[in-house]
Short mmCIF file of C-alpha atoms and ligand atoms in Angstrom, two decimals:
data_model
loop_
_atom_site.label_atom_id
_atom_site.label_comp_id
_atom_site.label_asym_id
_atom_site.label_seq_id
_atom_site.Cartn_x
_atom_site.Cartn_y
_atom_site.Cartn_z
CA MET A 1 -11.42 8.95 -28.47
CA LYS A 2 -8.35 8.87 -26.06
CA ARG A 3 -6.54 5.78 -24.67
CA VAL A 4 -4.28 6.06 -22.10
CA ASP A 5 -1.39 4.81 -24.09
CA ASP A 6 -1.46 8.13 -25.85
CA PHE A 7 0.17 9.58 -23.04
CA ARG A 8 3.43 9.43 -21.26
CA LEU A 9 4.54 10.16 -17.75
CA LYS A 10 7.73 12.06 -18.18
CA PHE A 11 10.53 11.54 -15.56
CA GLY A 12 13.58 13.95 -17.51
CA LYS A 13 14.22 12.08 -20.60
CA GLN A 14 12.58 9.04 -19.32
CA GLU A 15 9.03 8.06 -20.57
CA LEU A 16 6.80 5.55 -19.04
CA VAL A 17 3.51 4.01 -19.63
CA PRO A 18 1.27 6.32 -17.24
CA ILE A 19 0.17 3.29 -15.25
CA ILE A 20 1.44 2.71 -11.55
CA ILE A 21 0.25 -0.55 -9.64
CA GLY A 22 -0.05 0.68 -6.00
CA GLY A 23 1.70 -0.73 -3.24
CA MET A 24 -0.40 -3.16 -1.60
CA GLY A 25 0.78 -4.35 2.07
CA VAL A 26 1.67 -6.89 3.28
CA ASP A 27 3.01 -8.56 0.09
CA ILE A 28 -0.46 -8.40 -1.70
CA SER A 29 1.53 -6.18 -4.45
CA THR A 30 4.13 -8.89 -5.09
CA ALA A 31 7.34 -8.92 -6.66
CA GLU A 32 5.95 -10.62 -9.36
CA LEU A 33 3.20 -7.87 -9.72
CA ALA A 34 5.55 -4.95 -9.70
CA LEU A 35 8.00 -6.88 -12.09
CA GLU A 36 5.11 -7.24 -14.48
CA ALA A 37 4.23 -3.65 -14.20
CA ALA A 38 7.82 -2.29 -15.03
CA ARG A 39 8.14 -5.10 -18.15
CA LEU A 40 5.39 -3.81 -19.77
CA GLY A 41 6.83 0.02 -18.92
CA GLY A 42 4.89 1.39 -16.07
CA ILE A 43 5.76 1.44 -12.35
CA GLY A 44 5.15 -1.21 -9.81
CA HIS A 45 5.42 -0.95 -6.25
CA LEU A 46 7.03 -3.23 -3.62
CA SER A 47 5.25 -2.50 0.07
CA ASP A 48 7.62 -2.14 3.01
CA ALA A 49 5.41 -3.28 5.31
CA MET A 50 6.44 -6.22 7.62
CA MET A 51 9.80 -7.28 5.19
CA GLU A 52 11.03 -9.49 7.46
CA ASP A 53 8.19 -11.63 7.19
CA VAL A 54 8.41 -11.24 3.63
CA SER A 55 11.92 -12.30 3.01
CA ASP A 56 11.07 -15.22 5.29
CA ARG A 57 8.68 -15.98 2.91
CA ARG A 58 10.64 -15.54 -0.04
CA PHE A 59 14.09 -16.62 0.40
CA ASP A 60 13.37 -18.79 3.63
CA THR A 61 15.11 -16.58 5.83
CA SER A 62 14.70 -16.92 9.77
CA PHE A 63 13.85 -13.26 10.80
CA VAL A 64 10.49 -13.84 12.31
CA LYS A 65 11.59 -17.03 14.10
CA GLU A 66 14.62 -15.67 15.47
CA LYS A 67 12.87 -12.53 16.98
CA THR A 68 10.06 -14.79 18.59
CA LYS A 69 12.60 -16.97 20.19
CA GLN A 70 14.03 -13.81 21.40
CA TYR A 71 10.80 -12.16 23.16
CA LYS A 72 9.31 -15.46 23.87
CA TYR A 73 9.61 -14.96 27.43
CA ASN A 74 6.92 -12.26 27.19
CA ILE A 75 4.33 -13.53 25.17
CA ASN A 76 2.06 -13.49 28.18
CA ASN A 77 3.05 -9.80 29.24
CA SER A 78 0.86 -7.10 28.46
CA ASP A 79 3.25 -4.85 28.66
CA LYS A 80 5.15 -4.94 25.01
CA THR A 81 7.89 -1.94 25.74
CA ASP A 82 10.78 -4.49 25.38
CA ILE A 83 10.29 -5.63 22.19
CA LYS A 84 12.55 -3.77 19.55
CA PHE A 85 13.68 -4.41 16.04
CA ASP A 86 17.26 -5.02 15.19
CA LEU A 87 18.38 -2.83 12.93
CA GLY A 88 20.82 -4.82 11.61
CA ARG A 89 18.15 -7.75 10.58
CA LEU A 90 15.99 -4.98 9.26
CA ALA A 91 18.22 -3.75 6.52
CA GLU A 92 19.19 -6.96 5.67
CA ALA A 93 15.70 -8.19 5.16
CA THR A 94 14.66 -4.71 3.36
CA LYS A 95 18.17 -5.48 1.04
CA ASN A 96 17.02 -9.22 0.26
CA HIS A 97 13.52 -8.03 -0.58
CA VAL A 98 14.12 -5.25 -2.39
CA GLY A 99 17.45 -6.12 -4.17
CA LYS A 100 16.28 -9.41 -5.64
CA THR A 101 13.47 -8.07 -7.22
CA MET A 102 15.74 -5.00 -8.55
CA GLU A 103 18.41 -7.91 -10.01
CA ALA A 104 15.35 -9.44 -12.01
CA LYS A 105 13.90 -6.38 -13.30
CA ARG A 106 13.16 -6.52 -17.11
CA GLY A 107 11.79 -3.73 -19.34
CA ASP A 108 11.64 0.10 -19.35
CA GLY A 109 9.53 0.55 -16.44
CA MET A 110 10.21 1.29 -12.86
CA ILE A 111 9.77 -0.18 -9.15
CA PHE A 112 9.60 1.69 -6.57
CA VAL A 113 8.53 1.13 -3.01
CA ASN A 114 5.57 1.96 -0.95
CA CYS A 115 6.77 3.14 2.23
CA MET A 116 4.14 2.67 5.21
CA GLU A 117 4.99 5.64 7.48
CA LYS A 118 2.09 4.26 9.78
CA LEU A 119 4.73 1.41 10.64
CA THR A 120 6.19 2.79 14.61
CA MET A 121 7.95 -0.14 14.97
CA ASN A 122 8.37 1.07 18.69
CA ASN A 123 10.85 3.00 17.43
CA PRO A 124 9.66 5.09 14.61
CA ARG A 125 12.62 7.43 13.62
CA GLU A 126 15.37 4.86 13.23
CA THR A 127 13.28 2.28 11.90
CA LEU A 128 12.09 4.29 9.29
CA LYS A 129 15.54 5.42 8.32
CA VAL A 130 17.12 2.22 8.00
CA ARG A 131 14.29 0.89 5.84
CA LEU A 132 14.42 4.23 3.73
CA ALA A 133 18.37 3.86 3.50
CA SER A 134 18.38 -0.03 2.52
CA SER A 135 16.05 0.65 0.07
CA LEU A 136 17.96 3.22 -1.67
CA ASP A 137 21.11 0.99 -0.98
CA ALA A 138 19.44 -2.25 -2.84
CA GLY A 139 18.63 0.16 -5.95
CA ILE A 140 15.26 0.75 -5.84
CA ASP A 141 14.32 3.26 -8.39
CA GLY A 142 11.84 5.51 -6.09
CA ILE A 143 10.16 5.62 -3.02
CA THR A 144 6.34 6.31 -2.26
CA LEU A 145 5.74 7.94 1.05
CA SER A 146 2.52 6.86 1.90
CA ALA A 147 -0.32 8.58 3.53
CA GLY A 148 -0.04 9.60 7.38
CA LEU A 149 2.81 11.78 6.01
CA HIS A 150 5.73 11.37 8.50
CA PHE A 151 7.10 15.16 7.63
CA GLY A 152 10.44 14.62 8.37
CA SER A 153 11.25 11.54 5.75
CA PHE A 154 12.65 13.40 3.13
CA GLY A 155 15.24 14.73 6.14
CA LEU A 156 15.89 11.21 7.15
CA MET A 157 17.14 10.14 3.52
CA ALA A 158 19.01 13.58 3.00
CA ASP A 159 22.38 12.38 3.69
CA HIS A 160 21.89 9.49 1.58
CA PRO A 161 24.12 9.33 -1.69
CA ARG A 162 20.94 8.55 -3.85
CA PHE A 163 18.93 11.14 -2.37
CA ARG A 164 18.71 13.48 -5.30
CA ASP A 165 18.63 10.75 -7.99
CA ALA A 166 16.15 8.30 -6.54
CA LYS A 167 12.49 9.29 -7.51
CA LEU A 168 10.84 10.35 -4.38
CA GLY A 169 6.92 11.02 -4.02
CA ILE A 170 4.27 11.39 -1.43
CA ILE A 171 0.74 10.47 -1.24
CA VAL A 172 -1.70 13.18 0.21
CA SER A 173 -5.36 13.21 -0.11
CA SER A 174 -5.75 17.31 0.56
CA VAL A 175 -3.86 20.70 -0.77
CA ARG A 176 -3.63 20.93 3.25
CA ALA A 177 -1.45 17.74 3.48
CA LEU A 178 0.52 19.15 0.61
CA GLN A 179 1.12 22.42 1.73
CA ILE A 180 2.43 20.93 4.96
CA PHE A 181 4.72 18.72 3.50
CA LEU A 182 6.47 21.28 1.32
CA ARG A 183 6.79 23.52 4.12
CA LYS A 184 8.09 21.37 6.93
CA ASN A 185 10.86 20.49 3.73
CA ALA A 186 11.93 23.78 2.27
CA LYS A 187 15.05 24.18 3.62
CA LEU A 188 16.38 20.63 1.87
CA ASP A 189 15.71 21.94 -1.57
CA ARG A 190 14.39 18.73 -2.62
CA LEU A 191 10.86 18.90 -4.16
CA PRO A 192 8.99 15.41 -4.62
CA ASP A 193 9.30 13.76 -8.01
CA TYR A 194 5.60 13.01 -8.03
CA ILE A 195 2.66 13.73 -6.07
CA ILE A 196 0.16 10.77 -5.78
CA VAL A 197 -3.29 12.44 -5.24
CA GLU A 198 -5.53 9.50 -3.53
CA GLY A 199 -9.00 9.79 -3.28
CA PRO A 200 -11.93 8.25 -0.91
CA LEU A 201 -12.49 5.24 -3.04
CA ALA A 202 -9.04 3.82 -2.78
CA GLY A 203 -8.13 0.79 -0.67
CA GLY A 204 -6.01 0.12 2.38
CA HIS A 205 -6.36 3.23 4.90
CA LEU A 206 -7.74 5.98 3.54
CA GLY A 207 -6.53 9.70 4.09
CA PHE A 208 -10.20 11.08 5.35
CA GLY A 209 -12.53 10.50 8.03
CA LEU A 210 -15.59 8.26 7.90
CA ASP A 211 -17.04 11.66 5.97
CA TRP A 212 -15.44 10.25 3.42
CA ALA A 213 -18.08 10.04 0.86
CA LYS A 214 -18.38 13.57 0.80
CA TYR A 215 -14.77 14.20 -0.89
CA ASP A 216 -14.28 13.57 -4.85
CA LEU A 217 -10.67 13.15 -6.51
CA HIS A 218 -11.49 14.78 -9.54
CA THR A 219 -12.37 18.01 -7.00
CA ILE A 220 -9.29 17.29 -4.87
CA ILE A 221 -6.63 16.89 -7.53
CA THR A 222 -7.97 20.37 -9.31
CA GLU A 223 -7.46 22.05 -6.30
CA ILE A 224 -4.26 20.67 -6.01
CA ALA A 225 -3.07 21.37 -9.73
CA LEU A 226 -4.35 25.13 -9.35
CA TYR A 227 -2.38 25.40 -6.08
CA LEU A 228 0.88 24.27 -7.92
CA LYS A 229 0.51 26.66 -10.78
CA THR A 230 0.19 29.50 -8.53
CA GLU A 231 3.45 28.50 -6.62
CA ASN A 232 5.20 28.04 -10.01
CA LEU A 233 5.78 24.31 -9.06
CA GLU A 234 5.76 21.61 -12.00
CA ILE A 235 5.53 18.33 -10.03
CA PRO A 236 3.33 15.41 -12.07
CA LEU A 237 0.27 14.55 -10.06
CA VAL A 238 -1.02 11.08 -10.03
CA ALA A 239 -4.42 10.29 -9.49
CA ALA A 240 -5.39 7.53 -7.51
CA GLY A 241 -8.19 5.45 -6.09
CA GLY A 242 -11.44 4.16 -8.05
CA ILE A 243 -9.92 4.49 -11.45
CA PHE A 244 -11.56 1.63 -13.15
CA THR A 245 -11.22 1.66 -16.38
CA GLY A 246 -9.13 3.09 -19.53
CA SER A 247 -11.48 5.79 -19.92
CA ASP A 248 -11.57 6.72 -16.14
CA ALA A 249 -7.87 7.05 -16.15
CA VAL A 250 -8.20 8.84 -19.41
CA SER A 251 -10.54 11.45 -18.00
CA PHE A 252 -7.50 12.14 -15.51
CA LEU A 253 -4.93 12.47 -17.97
CA GLU A 254 -7.19 14.96 -19.98
CA ASN A 255 -7.10 17.11 -17.30
CA GLY A 256 -3.55 17.71 -16.28
CA ALA A 257 -2.68 14.54 -14.38
CA ALA A 258 0.45 13.10 -15.39
CA ALA A 259 -0.33 9.20 -14.38
CA VAL A 260 -2.89 7.25 -12.63
CA GLN A 261 -2.38 4.66 -10.05
CA VAL A 262 -4.56 1.63 -9.24
CA ALA A 263 -4.58 -1.33 -7.43
CA THR A 264 -8.10 -3.07 -6.97
CA ARG A 265 -8.08 -4.54 -10.43
CA PHE A 266 -4.87 -6.11 -10.02
CA THR A 267 -6.16 -8.13 -6.70
CA VAL A 268 -7.81 -10.91 -8.91
CA THR A 269 -4.52 -11.43 -10.74
CA ASN A 270 -2.05 -14.43 -10.69
CA GLU A 271 0.63 -12.31 -9.50
CA CYS A 272 -1.15 -10.68 -6.46
CA GLY A 273 -0.19 -12.00 -3.38
CA LEU A 274 -3.74 -12.81 -1.73
CA PRO A 275 -4.44 -16.44 -1.52
CA ALA A 276 -6.54 -18.02 -4.23
CA ASP A 277 -9.81 -18.54 -2.25
CA VAL A 278 -9.45 -14.86 -0.98
CA LYS A 279 -9.19 -13.83 -4.44
CA GLN A 280 -12.52 -15.34 -4.93
CA GLU A 281 -14.19 -13.74 -1.76
CA TYR A 282 -12.90 -10.19 -3.98
CA PHE A 283 -14.65 -11.27 -7.13
CA LYS A 284 -17.80 -12.53 -5.27
CA ALA A 285 -17.98 -9.04 -3.06
CA THR A 286 -21.15 -7.43 -3.50
CA GLU A 287 -21.56 -3.38 -2.55
CA SER A 288 -22.83 -4.10 0.70
CA ASN A 289 -20.22 -6.32 1.36
CA ILE A 290 -17.61 -3.03 1.32
CA GLU A 291 -17.19 -1.14 4.39
CA VAL A 292 -14.81 1.84 5.60
CA ASN A 293 -14.48 0.74 9.49
CA THR A 294 -12.04 1.94 12.48
CA ILE A 295 -10.27 -1.19 13.62
CA SER A 296 -6.77 -0.26 12.68
CA PRO A 297 -5.03 0.15 15.21
CA THR A 298 -3.33 2.81 13.12
CA GLY A 299 -6.37 5.14 13.90
CA TYR A 300 -7.03 5.64 10.53
CA PRO A 301 -9.93 4.35 8.78
CA MET A 302 -9.62 1.51 6.65
CA ARG A 303 -11.81 -0.20 3.79
CA MET A 304 -12.39 -3.87 3.65
CA LEU A 305 -15.08 -6.50 2.72
CA THR A 306 -17.49 -6.76 5.64
CA ASN A 307 -16.89 -11.08 6.13
CA THR A 308 -12.90 -10.16 6.63
CA PRO A 309 -12.50 -12.52 9.10
CA ALA A 310 -9.84 -10.06 11.30
CA ILE A 311 -13.42 -8.43 12.41
CA GLY A 312 -14.18 -9.24 15.87
CA SER A 313 -11.26 -11.75 16.14
CA GLY A 314 -9.52 -11.46 19.44
CA ILE A 315 -6.38 -13.42 18.85
CA ARG A 316 -3.53 -12.53 21.46
CA PRO A 317 -1.48 -9.90 20.36
CA GLY A 318 1.56 -11.19 17.95
CA CYS A 319 3.99 -8.11 18.89
CA GLU A 320 6.91 -10.95 19.91
CA SER A 321 7.29 -11.86 16.37
CA TYR A 322 5.80 -8.95 14.28
CA GLY A 323 5.50 -5.70 16.83
CA TYR A 324 5.11 -3.40 13.55
CA LEU A 325 2.46 -1.10 14.76
CA LEU A 326 3.64 -0.58 18.29
CA ASP A 327 4.02 3.12 19.23
CA GLY A 328 7.37 4.69 20.45
CA ASN A 329 6.19 3.45 23.79
CA GLY A 330 5.66 0.23 23.09
CA GLY A 331 1.69 0.75 23.02
CA CYS A 332 -0.79 -0.77 20.01
CA ALA A 333 -4.57 0.21 20.24
CA TYR A 334 -5.40 -3.31 19.60
CA ILE A 335 -3.19 -4.49 23.02
CA THR A 336 -5.52 -1.97 24.63
CA SER A 337 -8.52 -3.26 23.19
CA TYR A 338 -7.39 -7.16 23.88
CA ASN A 339 -6.46 -6.24 27.51
CA ARG A 340 -10.28 -4.53 28.10
CA GLU A 341 -11.69 -7.62 26.68
CA VAL A 342 -9.39 -10.12 28.88
CA ALA A 343 -10.19 -8.35 31.98
CA ALA A 344 -14.05 -8.16 31.15
CA HIS A 345 -14.53 -11.90 30.62
CA PRO A 346 -11.40 -13.59 32.51
CA ASP A 347 -12.89 -17.09 32.31
CA GLU A 348 -13.42 -16.86 28.47
CA LYS A 349 -11.49 -18.95 25.76
CA ASN A 350 -12.64 -17.15 22.84
CA ILE A 351 -11.89 -13.70 22.96
CA VAL A 352 -13.74 -10.91 20.76
CA VAL A 353 -12.64 -7.70 20.09
CA MET A 354 -14.63 -5.78 18.01
CA ASP A 355 -13.46 -2.40 18.23
CA LYS A 356 -9.40 -2.75 16.81
CA THR A 357 -7.71 -5.64 15.25
CA CYS A 358 -4.28 -7.23 15.23
CA LEU A 359 -3.29 -5.91 11.84
CA CYS A 360 0.01 -7.19 12.06
CA THR A 361 -0.76 -10.83 12.55
CA HIS A 362 -4.12 -10.81 9.87
CA MET A 363 -2.36 -8.72 7.48
CA ARG A 364 0.14 -11.22 7.21
CA ASN A 365 -2.23 -14.15 7.24
CA PHE A 366 -3.97 -12.47 4.31
CA LYS A 367 -6.82 -12.13 6.93
CA CYS A 368 -7.88 -8.68 6.70
CA TRP A 369 -9.26 -8.26 3.63
CA THR A 370 -8.58 -4.91 2.54
CA CYS A 371 -9.97 -3.71 -0.83
CA GLY A 372 -11.04 -0.42 -2.89
CA HIS A 373 -14.69 0.74 -3.06
CA TYR A 374 -15.07 -1.03 -6.58
CA THR A 375 -14.32 -4.36 -5.75
CA TYR A 376 -17.99 -5.35 -6.39
CA ARG A 377 -17.07 -4.70 -10.34
CA LEU A 378 -14.31 -6.92 -10.20
CA LYS A 379 -17.13 -9.84 -11.34
CA ASP A 380 -17.53 -7.88 -14.52
CA THR A 381 -13.87 -7.88 -15.35
CA THR A 382 -13.80 -11.86 -15.94
CA ARG A 383 -15.67 -15.12 -16.31
CA GLN A 384 -17.48 -17.14 -14.29
CA LEU A 385 -16.82 -20.83 -14.61
CA PRO A 386 -18.91 -24.02 -14.50
CA ASP A 387 -18.07 -24.32 -11.06
CA GLY A 388 -19.02 -21.00 -10.41
CA SER A 389 -15.52 -19.68 -9.62
CA TYR A 390 -14.15 -16.80 -11.48
CA GLN A 391 -11.48 -17.34 -13.74
CA LEU A 392 -8.22 -15.37 -12.76
CA LEU A 393 -6.41 -12.85 -14.67
CA THR A 394 -2.94 -12.04 -15.50
CA ALA A 395 -1.17 -8.55 -14.62
CA GLU A 396 -0.56 -7.94 -18.26
CA HIS A 397 -4.21 -8.60 -19.49
CA VAL A 398 -5.29 -5.62 -16.71
CA PHE A 399 -2.29 -3.78 -17.25
CA ARG A 400 -2.89 -3.50 -21.09
CA ASP A 401 -6.47 -3.27 -20.73
CA TYR A 402 -5.77 -0.08 -18.55
CA GLN A 403 -3.65 1.20 -21.60
CA PHE A 404 -5.41 0.59 -24.60
CA SER A 405 -9.32 -0.03 -23.79
CA VAL A 406 -11.95 3.25 -24.88
CA ASP A 407 -15.43 3.88 -24.07
CA HIS A 408 -15.04 2.16 -20.71
CA GLN A 409 -14.84 -1.17 -22.24
CA ILE A 410 -13.56 -4.26 -19.99
CA ALA A 411 -11.46 -6.72 -21.95
CA LEU A 412 -12.60 -10.07 -20.64
CA PRO A 413 -9.89 -12.85 -20.39
CA ALA A 414 -9.53 -15.25 -23.61
C1 LIG B 501 -5.85 -4.89 -0.80
C2 LIG B 501 -5.17 -2.93 -1.41
C3 LIG B 501 -4.21 -2.95 -0.31
C4 LIG B 501 -3.61 -1.95 -0.21
N1 LIG B 501 -2.53 -1.53 0.71
C5 LIG B 501 -1.75 0.04 0.93
C6 LIG B 501 -0.83 0.02 1.40
O1 LIG B 501 -0.27 -1.12 2.06
N2 LIG B 501 -0.42 0.97 1.13
C7 LIG B 501 -0.80 2.09 0.49
O2 LIG B 501 0.02 3.60 0.41
N3 LIG B 501 -1.98 2.24 -0.35
C8 LIG B 501 -2.43 0.90 -0.17
N4 LIG B 501 -3.46 0.75 -1.04
C9 LIG B 501 -3.66 1.47 -2.24
C10 LIG B 501 -3.38 1.51 -3.30
O3 LIG B 501 -1.80 1.45 -3.10
C11 LIG B 501 -3.86 2.49 -4.19
O4 LIG B 501 -3.69 3.97 -3.83
C12 LIG B 501 -5.62 2.81 -4.49
O5 LIG B 501 -6.19 1.51 -3.94
C13 LIG B 501 -5.97 2.99 -5.91
O6 LIG B 501 -7.30 2.75 -5.94
P1 LIG B 501 -8.26 1.55 -6.55
O7 LIG B 501 -7.54 0.27 -5.28
O8 LIG B 501 -9.24 1.95 -6.40
O9 LIG B 501 -7.74 1.55 -7.90
C14 LIG B 501 -4.02 -0.88 -0.86
C15 LIG B 501 -5.29 -0.86 -2.10
C16 LIG B 501 -5.39 -2.14 -2.25
C17 LIG B 501 -6.83 -2.72 -2.78
#
């Protein structure tokens, strides 16, 4: 009976344990988590969502404070067009987070950045260009362009000296998205080094509609493998979404996937950025506590726990401090919903907004509990302590469990 350790992900001459820990914004997949994956010979991700805030927390910089000060005059204004990112500061924050992480890297694995292309930052093209270039400047091993493909991203990096040596990958959820990506980038003569195929059971934003349950990762990955074969393209495929045991992973590796990307099982590790009490909420979740809804202002469905504090919260939009989801015209679907509710309830102090959420503020405060479909199985991966709480795991324990387990077994912590 095979185990994940019988397989290797190959990039040229370099061989890696075929386990990738997915990017989880905002700083849920911390530097510590990514560093563990690399130390153990796999691949870890940093997320590039809200890097200025992450830099402030990690290195005591004051990017957010300075931005808030600069735009304080606008806080009660519903028009957010004025609020812009300073590209120099954005580059500095990215270099802090990525550069310091890369300096600390040990072991034979790699660290990639998950680039959230949905962060339009009131200037989509220029901010994305700076984020990509700064990560490359800071020595990141690779960049994963996450679902919601901005088809021009490879082009934005084409003049960077590391464009051909850094590993560049994309996340897709259908063969069609891949076909469009390849067509749009054909003239660059630069194929992705890997393709992550993310199915409907993943955490975070989904590349599916509310009919996500009709889709199945095995089918999508088979379609994509077939398409690559007909096109004579040899690009490693990475299966992601709902891979909960080593045996689940082996079932993909035996059918042609070069690696798996996993995340949910790492949300309850010490190295994960979620606060300890939130990790307990993930452990406690039952299947009926997990839903896919449309409250994300990005327009993509998102999976989360039903007791997520962000649901129904009507806080004032936090764009003067954050503003990561402002489209190129200073708009955000949450601002529209918030203004509608304020106008409908002018005397109400506690505004309730049900259809959208202020994702920047809530993700930053770990109040939007996005999660994978199998979060309800996390309680089976650990021991319950006498006080009723669940024992946290180490990232090494979970990584090794994926790497060595057989027969769908899950090793409990010592
Ligand atoms: C808490 C959480 C946050 C996530 N955030 C992101 C994200 O910011 N960007 C992204 O591309 N994927 C995100 N994902 C998706 C993962 O990177 C990964 O592809 C997927 O969840 C793997 O499936 P699994 O969680 O069932 O193992 C997130 C997943 C989780 C569980």
